[in-house]
XYZ file of C-alpha atoms in Angstrom:
524
model
C 0.037 -0.108 0.038
C 1.213 3.490 -0.524
C 2.435 5.743 2.202
C 0.973 9.120 2.229
C 2.810 12.409 2.662
C 4.373 12.628 5.976
C 2.656 15.297 8.277
C 3.670 16.323 11.904
C 0.224 15.567 13.396
C -2.844 13.523 12.142
C -5.868 14.231 13.956
C -8.564 11.324 13.569
C -12.133 13.123 13.950
C -13.504 15.998 12.272
C -15.889 16.971 15.084
C -15.496 20.118 17.311
C -12.666 18.695 19.258
C -10.649 17.559 16.287
C -11.067 20.687 14.508
C -10.224 22.980 17.335
C -6.817 20.806 17.850
C -5.936 20.832 14.195
C -6.540 24.784 14.146
C -3.950 25.059 17.114
C -1.549 23.072 15.665
C -1.747 24.895 12.357
C -1.587 28.289 14.590
C 1.696 26.996 16.247
C 3.498 26.107 12.854
C 2.961 22.232 12.642
C 1.689 20.402 9.565
C -1.456 18.560 10.179
C -4.328 16.884 8.753
C -7.543 15.527 9.842
C -9.142 11.989 8.897
C -12.652 11.556 9.348
C -14.676 8.491 8.635
C -18.008 10.331 7.570
C -18.296 11.369 4.009
C -20.098 14.434 5.261
C -20.557 16.167 8.569
C -22.758 14.802 10.999
C -26.104 16.448 10.955
C -27.535 14.481 14.287
C -29.035 16.674 16.946
C -26.220 16.724 19.905
C -25.242 19.610 22.144
C -27.244 22.890 22.215
C -24.765 25.209 23.745
C -21.385 26.104 24.695
C -19.824 27.220 28.079
C -17.778 30.141 28.670
C -14.323 28.478 28.230
C -15.161 27.210 25.159
C -16.826 30.826 23.678
C -13.697 32.378 25.158
C -11.484 29.838 22.948
C -13.371 30.763 19.636
C -12.931 34.741 21.277
C -9.137 34.355 21.706
C -9.141 33.228 17.887
C -11.117 36.116 16.553
C -14.335 33.835 15.810
C -16.676 35.725 18.628
C -18.593 37.693 15.976
C -19.332 34.705 14.258
C -20.330 32.852 17.189
C -22.376 35.698 18.402
C -23.968 35.574 15.085
C -25.121 32.056 15.303
C -26.551 33.037 18.879
C -28.746 35.804 17.410
C -30.100 33.113 14.817
C -30.691 30.732 17.821
C -32.578 33.365 19.635
C -35.032 34.150 17.170
C -35.884 30.473 16.829
C -36.201 29.558 20.320
C -37.969 32.891 21.485
C -38.140 33.575 24.916
C -35.520 30.991 25.988
C -33.034 33.344 27.174
C -33.369 36.881 28.763
C -31.399 39.381 27.198
C -30.140 42.711 28.803
C -27.836 45.308 28.496
C -24.699 45.238 30.407
C -21.500 47.548 30.605
C -18.443 45.853 31.359
C -15.862 46.504 33.989
C -13.332 48.938 32.849
C -15.202 50.363 29.751
C -15.741 48.919 26.335
C -18.701 48.364 24.235
C -22.101 47.535 26.100
C -22.462 43.782 25.734
C -25.874 41.792 25.103
C -25.513 39.591 27.665
C -27.643 36.286 27.697
C -28.839 35.291 30.955
C -28.154 31.440 29.903
C -28.209 29.047 32.863
C -29.033 25.720 31.979
C -30.161 22.742 34.201
C -29.271 20.376 36.961
C -30.816 16.894 36.394
C -33.631 18.640 34.429
C -34.244 21.376 37.209
C -33.907 24.479 35.247
C -31.977 27.242 36.986
C -33.892 30.449 37.554
C -31.683 33.176 36.043
C -33.588 35.617 38.672
C -31.879 33.687 41.367
C -28.605 33.993 40.168
C -26.037 36.735 41.707
C -24.896 38.083 38.350
C -22.575 40.372 40.282
C -20.451 37.400 41.709
C -16.767 38.009 40.833
C -16.508 34.782 39.103
C -19.514 35.630 36.533
C -19.065 39.383 36.198
C -15.270 38.683 35.417
C -16.143 36.679 32.331
C -18.915 38.193 30.876
C -17.748 39.397 27.499
C -18.677 36.103 25.721
C -22.324 36.143 26.815
C -23.354 36.967 23.354
C -22.041 33.544 22.075
C -23.116 30.826 24.342
C -26.432 29.284 22.606
C -23.954 27.930 19.922
C -25.489 24.372 18.789
C -22.779 21.687 18.125
C -23.908 21.628 14.272
C -23.249 25.277 13.866
C -19.916 25.064 15.918
C -18.617 22.611 13.403
C -19.751 24.687 10.294
C -17.915 27.609 12.216
C -14.753 25.395 12.846
C -14.841 24.027 9.471
C -14.467 27.466 8.019
C -11.548 28.259 10.549
C -9.475 25.492 9.775
C -9.904 25.595 6.036
C -8.436 29.339 6.552
C -5.642 27.964 8.073
C -5.027 25.456 5.118
C -5.925 22.411 7.191
C -6.929 19.613 4.931
C -9.808 17.435 6.225
C -9.895 14.015 4.377
C -13.683 12.807 4.706
C -14.572 9.379 4.142
C -11.168 8.055 5.367
C -11.486 5.463 8.335
C -8.727 4.281 10.400
C -7.919 0.590 10.468
C -4.430 -0.042 11.971
C -1.640 1.813 13.677
C 1.904 1.015 14.589
C 3.739 3.299 16.900
C 7.577 3.531 15.490
C 8.834 5.458 18.553
C 9.705 8.175 16.371
C 6.270 8.385 14.613
C 3.195 6.449 13.780
C 2.316 4.456 10.745
C -1.489 4.863 10.470
C -3.598 2.367 8.226
C -6.826 4.073 6.405
C -9.551 2.591 4.265
C -7.344 4.886 1.745
C -3.614 4.870 2.286
C -1.171 4.439 4.840
C -0.302 7.714 6.531
C 2.989 8.419 8.198
C 2.734 10.957 10.767
C 4.786 12.192 13.581
C 2.098 12.122 16.191
C -1.494 10.839 16.098
C -4.398 11.948 18.354
C -7.807 10.341 18.383
C -10.757 12.811 18.337
C -12.959 9.816 17.165
C -15.302 9.528 19.961
C -16.384 7.327 22.731
C -15.864 4.323 20.896
C -12.582 5.590 19.270
C -10.917 3.195 17.259
C -7.658 5.445 17.922
C -7.796 4.371 21.550
C -8.586 0.780 20.846
C -6.086 0.127 18.575
C -3.484 1.888 20.893
C -4.510 -0.863 23.628
C -5.764 2.128 26.102
C -7.952 0.743 28.721
C -11.112 2.823 29.450
C -12.167 2.083 33.173
C -15.387 3.498 34.319
C -19.110 2.410 34.902
C -21.719 0.960 32.590
C -24.748 2.662 31.175
C -28.105 2.331 32.934
C -30.521 4.347 30.721
C -31.084 5.300 27.419
C -31.884 8.684 26.165
C -32.973 9.974 23.001
C -32.812 13.577 21.350
C -34.603 14.650 18.239
C -36.886 17.256 16.729
C -40.135 15.776 15.765
C -43.602 17.115 14.148
C -46.236 16.332 16.776
C -49.912 16.040 15.999
C -50.896 17.032 19.642
C -48.294 18.749 21.505
C -50.906 19.978 24.104
C -50.522 16.218 25.562
C -47.254 17.091 26.802
C -46.070 19.491 29.614
C -43.448 22.250 28.652
C -40.106 21.504 30.240
C -38.729 18.589 32.407
C -41.379 16.076 33.644
C -40.675 13.065 35.442
C -42.411 9.489 36.379
C -41.717 6.072 37.548
C -40.768 5.118 33.756
C -38.398 8.011 33.348
C -38.499 11.405 32.509
C -39.023 13.941 29.229
C -38.425 17.170 28.058
C -40.782 19.017 25.696
C -38.792 22.390 24.057
C -37.623 24.930 24.455
C -38.216 25.201 20.748
C -41.100 23.602 19.037
C -40.765 19.786 18.368
C -37.606 19.186 20.350
C -38.084 16.180 22.532
C -35.605 14.360 25.191
C -36.762 10.935 26.549
C -34.742 9.206 29.592
C -35.537 5.912 30.307
C -33.737 3.642 33.077
C -34.090 0.473 31.230
C -30.278 -0.282 30.457
C -28.106 0.541 27.029
C -29.953 -0.055 23.738
C -29.399 -2.908 21.837
C -27.632 -1.230 19.115
C -26.308 2.069 19.730
C -25.371 2.409 16.024
C -28.742 2.057 14.202
C -30.674 4.827 13.022
C -33.269 6.153 15.249
C -36.741 6.066 13.904
C -40.131 7.726 14.497
C -41.838 4.609 16.028
C -38.560 4.173 18.554
C -38.930 7.997 19.509
C -42.731 7.547 19.691
C -42.765 4.400 21.761
C -40.137 6.098 24.326
C -42.097 9.514 24.644
C -45.386 7.487 25.019
C -43.847 5.414 27.860
C -42.234 8.026 29.900
C -44.834 10.586 29.333
C -47.902 8.024 30.010
C -49.564 9.783 27.102
C -50.451 8.516 23.680
C -48.872 11.375 21.742
C -48.422 10.874 17.962
C -45.388 11.764 16.535
C -45.769 12.297 12.493
C -42.611 13.078 11.258
C -38.675 13.204 11.981
C -36.932 16.463 11.352
C -33.635 15.750 10.788
C -31.293 12.633 12.414
C -31.995 11.941 16.092
C -29.424 10.871 18.862
C -29.418 7.869 20.980
C -27.322 8.108 24.061
C -26.435 6.418 27.275
C -24.944 7.556 30.858
C -21.759 5.034 30.216
C -19.002 7.160 32.351
C -15.452 6.008 31.380
C -12.170 7.833 31.586
C -8.984 6.752 29.668
C -6.115 5.291 31.514
C -4.012 7.670 30.033
C -4.575 10.331 27.618
C -0.899 9.833 26.259
C 0.811 6.637 25.176
C 3.944 6.936 23.031
C 3.185 8.662 19.824
C -0.789 8.255 20.263
C -2.613 10.683 22.262
C -6.536 10.982 22.933
C -8.832 13.973 23.400
C -12.538 14.761 23.577
C -14.749 11.612 23.764
C -12.040 9.211 23.132
C -10.573 10.229 26.352
C -13.829 10.647 28.598
C -17.498 9.871 27.885
C -20.441 10.311 30.376
C -24.257 11.309 30.100
C -24.934 14.629 28.070
C -26.697 16.091 31.210
C -25.185 19.658 31.958
C -23.824 20.073 28.484
C -20.308 19.239 29.538
C -19.132 16.902 27.095
C -18.506 19.162 24.155
C -16.938 21.878 26.425
C -14.734 19.323 28.093
C -13.313 18.169 24.720
C -12.587 21.574 23.209
C -10.873 22.476 26.611
C -8.848 19.285 25.984
C -7.862 20.477 22.037
C -7.031 23.708 23.362
C -4.845 22.492 26.103
C -3.071 19.953 24.130
C -2.580 21.916 20.684
C -0.079 24.639 21.698
C 1.940 22.038 23.950
C 2.044 19.221 20.702
C 2.559 22.481 18.738
C 5.506 23.046 20.764
C 7.030 19.555 21.210
C 6.646 19.844 17.113
C 8.537 23.271 16.795
C 11.602 21.750 19.229
C 11.312 24.435 21.987
C 9.159 22.706 24.377
C 10.470 22.565 27.984
C 10.808 19.298 29.522
C 7.924 17.558 30.724
C 5.486 19.911 28.862
C 3.408 17.362 27.307
C 2.888 15.463 30.601
C 0.885 18.149 31.932
C -1.728 17.457 29.342
C -2.680 14.458 31.416
C -2.195 16.019 34.815
C -3.797 19.129 33.609
C -7.021 17.454 32.085
C -7.728 14.672 33.703
C -8.869 16.033 37.199
C -11.466 18.105 35.309
C -12.574 15.093 33.479
C -13.003 13.373 36.500
C -15.036 16.132 38.180
C -17.199 16.029 34.808
C -18.028 12.540 35.059
C -19.207 12.771 38.839
C -21.139 15.981 38.089
C -23.203 13.766 35.549
C -23.367 10.867 37.667
C -24.867 12.990 40.643
C -27.686 14.118 37.936
C -28.565 10.415 36.921
C -28.529 9.689 40.662
C -31.595 12.263 41.327
C -33.597 11.397 37.898
C -34.157 8.063 38.384
C -38.001 6.866 38.746
C -37.785 5.048 42.389
C -39.076 6.939 45.987
C -35.446 7.371 46.898
C -34.208 9.187 43.965
C -37.477 11.350 44.135
C -36.784 12.533 47.822
C -33.453 13.064 46.499
C -34.751 15.441 44.154
C -36.802 17.227 46.273
C -33.790 18.043 48.465
C -31.507 18.963 45.590
C -34.756 21.140 44.181
C -35.045 22.996 47.255
C -31.235 23.871 47.355
C -31.733 25.241 43.668
C -34.520 27.256 44.694
C -32.036 29.767 46.609
C -29.842 32.541 45.355
C -26.604 30.706 46.657
C -27.598 27.226 45.251
C -28.624 28.583 41.867
C -25.296 30.872 41.882
C -23.227 27.599 42.509
C -24.686 25.610 40.074
C -24.457 28.107 37.294
C -20.973 29.021 37.762
C -19.898 25.336 37.752
C -22.038 24.689 34.575
C -20.357 27.659 33.145
C -17.096 26.856 33.613
C -16.119 30.294 35.216
C -14.496 28.537 38.106
C -12.176 25.975 36.389
C -8.615 26.133 37.945
C -5.664 24.344 36.956
C -3.124 23.687 40.002
C -0.104 25.904 38.625
C 2.853 27.313 41.005
C 2.052 30.784 41.999
C -0.152 32.364 44.808
C -2.037 35.422 42.849
C -5.799 34.318 42.654
C -5.591 34.376 38.705
C -3.024 32.000 38.365
C -4.458 28.832 36.917
C -7.350 30.365 35.932
C -8.958 31.506 32.309
C -7.954 35.037 31.819
C -10.737 37.389 32.783
C -12.053 40.107 30.597
C -9.394 42.501 31.073
C -10.114 45.799 29.157
C -6.970 47.935 28.152
C -7.214 52.079 27.981
C -7.899 51.821 23.922
C -11.368 49.831 24.796
C -10.329 46.626 23.575
C -9.499 43.357 25.850
C -6.262 41.597 26.262
C -7.636 38.565 24.261
C -8.126 40.965 21.311
C -4.354 41.022 20.665
C -3.561 37.020 20.512
C -5.635 35.989 17.664
C -2.648 34.317 16.197
C -2.078 31.916 18.987
C 0.948 32.080 21.235
C 1.736 33.347 24.861
C 0.309 36.778 25.718
C 1.815 39.439 28.291
C 0.012 42.166 29.429
C 2.567 44.766 31.096
C 1.036 47.575 32.972
C 4.616 48.480 34.602
C 5.671 52.438 34.526
C 8.788 51.506 32.479
C 7.815 48.381 30.561
C 10.031 45.926 32.450
C 8.041 42.988 31.999
C 7.881 43.312 27.990
C 11.439 43.976 27.925
C 12.088 40.544 29.714
C 9.962 38.785 27.452
C 11.659 40.024 24.285
C 14.163 36.872 24.765
C 11.444 34.665 24.052
C 10.415 36.762 20.691
C 8.195 34.505 18.614
C 6.648 32.740 21.259
C 5.428 35.695 23.303
C 3.794 38.766 22.656
C 3.253 41.637 24.990
C 0.950 44.570 25.298
C 1.609 47.381 27.346
C -1.385 49.124 28.549
C -0.219 52.020 31.489
C 0.015 51.444 35.117
C -2.865 49.705 37.014
C -3.463 46.249 38.971
C -2.867 43.611 37.905
C 0.340 45.024 36.880
C 1.362 41.897 34.821
C -0.472 38.789 33.341
C 1.118 35.888 31.260
C -1.427 33.979 29.432
C -0.728 30.749 27.994
C -2.214 30.107 24.425
C -5.223 27.807 26.049
C -6.154 30.925 27.928
C -4.732 30.051 31.616
C -2.835 32.333 33.436
C 0.522 31.195 34.003
C 1.640 34.234 35.932
C 0.244 37.326 37.384
C 1.480 39.922 39.523
C 0.180 43.216 41.510
C 3.513 44.340 41.940
C 6.617 45.561 39.857
C 9.450 44.582 42.235
C 12.161 42.132 41.832
C 9.666 39.266 43.274
C 7.477 39.772 40.170
C 10.411 40.057 37.646
C 11.826 36.745 38.988
C 8.504 35.061 39.130
C 7.571 35.785 35.499
C 10.967 34.526 34.449
C 10.698 31.300 35.916
C 6.729 31.166 34.504
C 8.674 31.701 31.051
C 11.206 29.242 31.480
C 8.351 26.766 32.766
C 6.120 27.046 30.106
C 7.782 28.711 26.728
C 11.534 26.958 27.404
C 14.961 28.390 26.751
C 15.220 31.842 25.657
C 15.508 32.042 21.943
C 18.389 33.881 19.816
C 16.048 35.962 18.062
C 16.364 39.760 18.389
C 14.393 41.721 20.738
C 11.029 42.970 19.619
C 9.027 45.976 20.170
C 6.060 45.628 22.535
C 2.185 46.317 21.202
C 0.983 49.406 22.799
């Protein structure tokens, strides 16, 4: 069999995770291709929204306007699903149309009027509020255009059949040819072929339910309750847009996950859980069948093979965490693998992909398991549901849940005692009305320097090509170093020698040895 031209990285899977990863690798200078077994994009209904870190990932790459347009179109279709208000962001800038998007916990919709929107974590990440209602299908379209602009080839209708890790690369057998690649990343879903061929274990808990998601035509929609409803046979949701139905039945896993979902199957499930004789007349688009299978790969990295997204972890879709967790994987891995390919990565950088992302993945699995525990039809779960509902009827309880679902409290354990370190960079507004992230659309590290003499920017000049600096006048924080994935690697409120020493240590830790490039002028 012919061997295809060698590339630095081959990404398997052209869903949102694979596309984000491919884009980040391309921005780092790596040669990358995407292999997708489907001949055309998947049109099945899946995730209906994104969280704050995912929206901010789009923002960091200049894709926020496109995402905001998707939300506007969604709101036109959905109607009053989200409340829109004008809000002036801290530090000035343009007024933001902020969607009071909250989500739900185990089908218990979180009341936006109970949320403390002035909470510091929520208020610090309000700039992307107009880009949260982005369904997975529209997100894939947006990202497909993004990787096309970056010149990344997406080879559709090509399925992986074999792989051999040769130590210095991977030979990948496909239904089209054999690919020689430096690295192989499986972004190919919960039943990942890459994970299986790499021999990576996938421990966890098995499924106890079957769920369906679809948009249908209904002859008698008045027979269904709006929103979520529970019974001893399961639960269902009707809405928020006309014809959208979700069913949950605690009868174990489906016999055949891969079989197309039929109208008859949906009607039978909906009648069973609703206790009505509701009639479905047509299926609009492809429906989705899912379970609460909750598993996490034994390792995210083995030799020259890595995993991201559902290939590394699966769980039920409650809380909308799956897509967002995968995009976070891609953002974290993309710049690190790109640094390894480019040859400047400090020792152990790739190890931090697993150590940083695994704890968050484990939390998401437990967050979804907890929701399953209160959704069952038995008396004990019903009693527990009443307790949780009571907690979620309070301002503190609702605010807590919204912060968790939105992702604004996500944190990585990194060296440094500044409260920003290890968190996603907040909305840092600059004197010219822009935000710090507006200066980082091309990838790379970004430094905010607010020292009186530009001392921090002068220091980073030794890492030219890896770190871009933005000078903004004296204010606090006086300095912030942001990784390409949006995580704050260092921050300071002072300009003393301790701050300078801390910045230099962070630069060595994350960006390797200084380059020999000449000093560059900071952006100001």
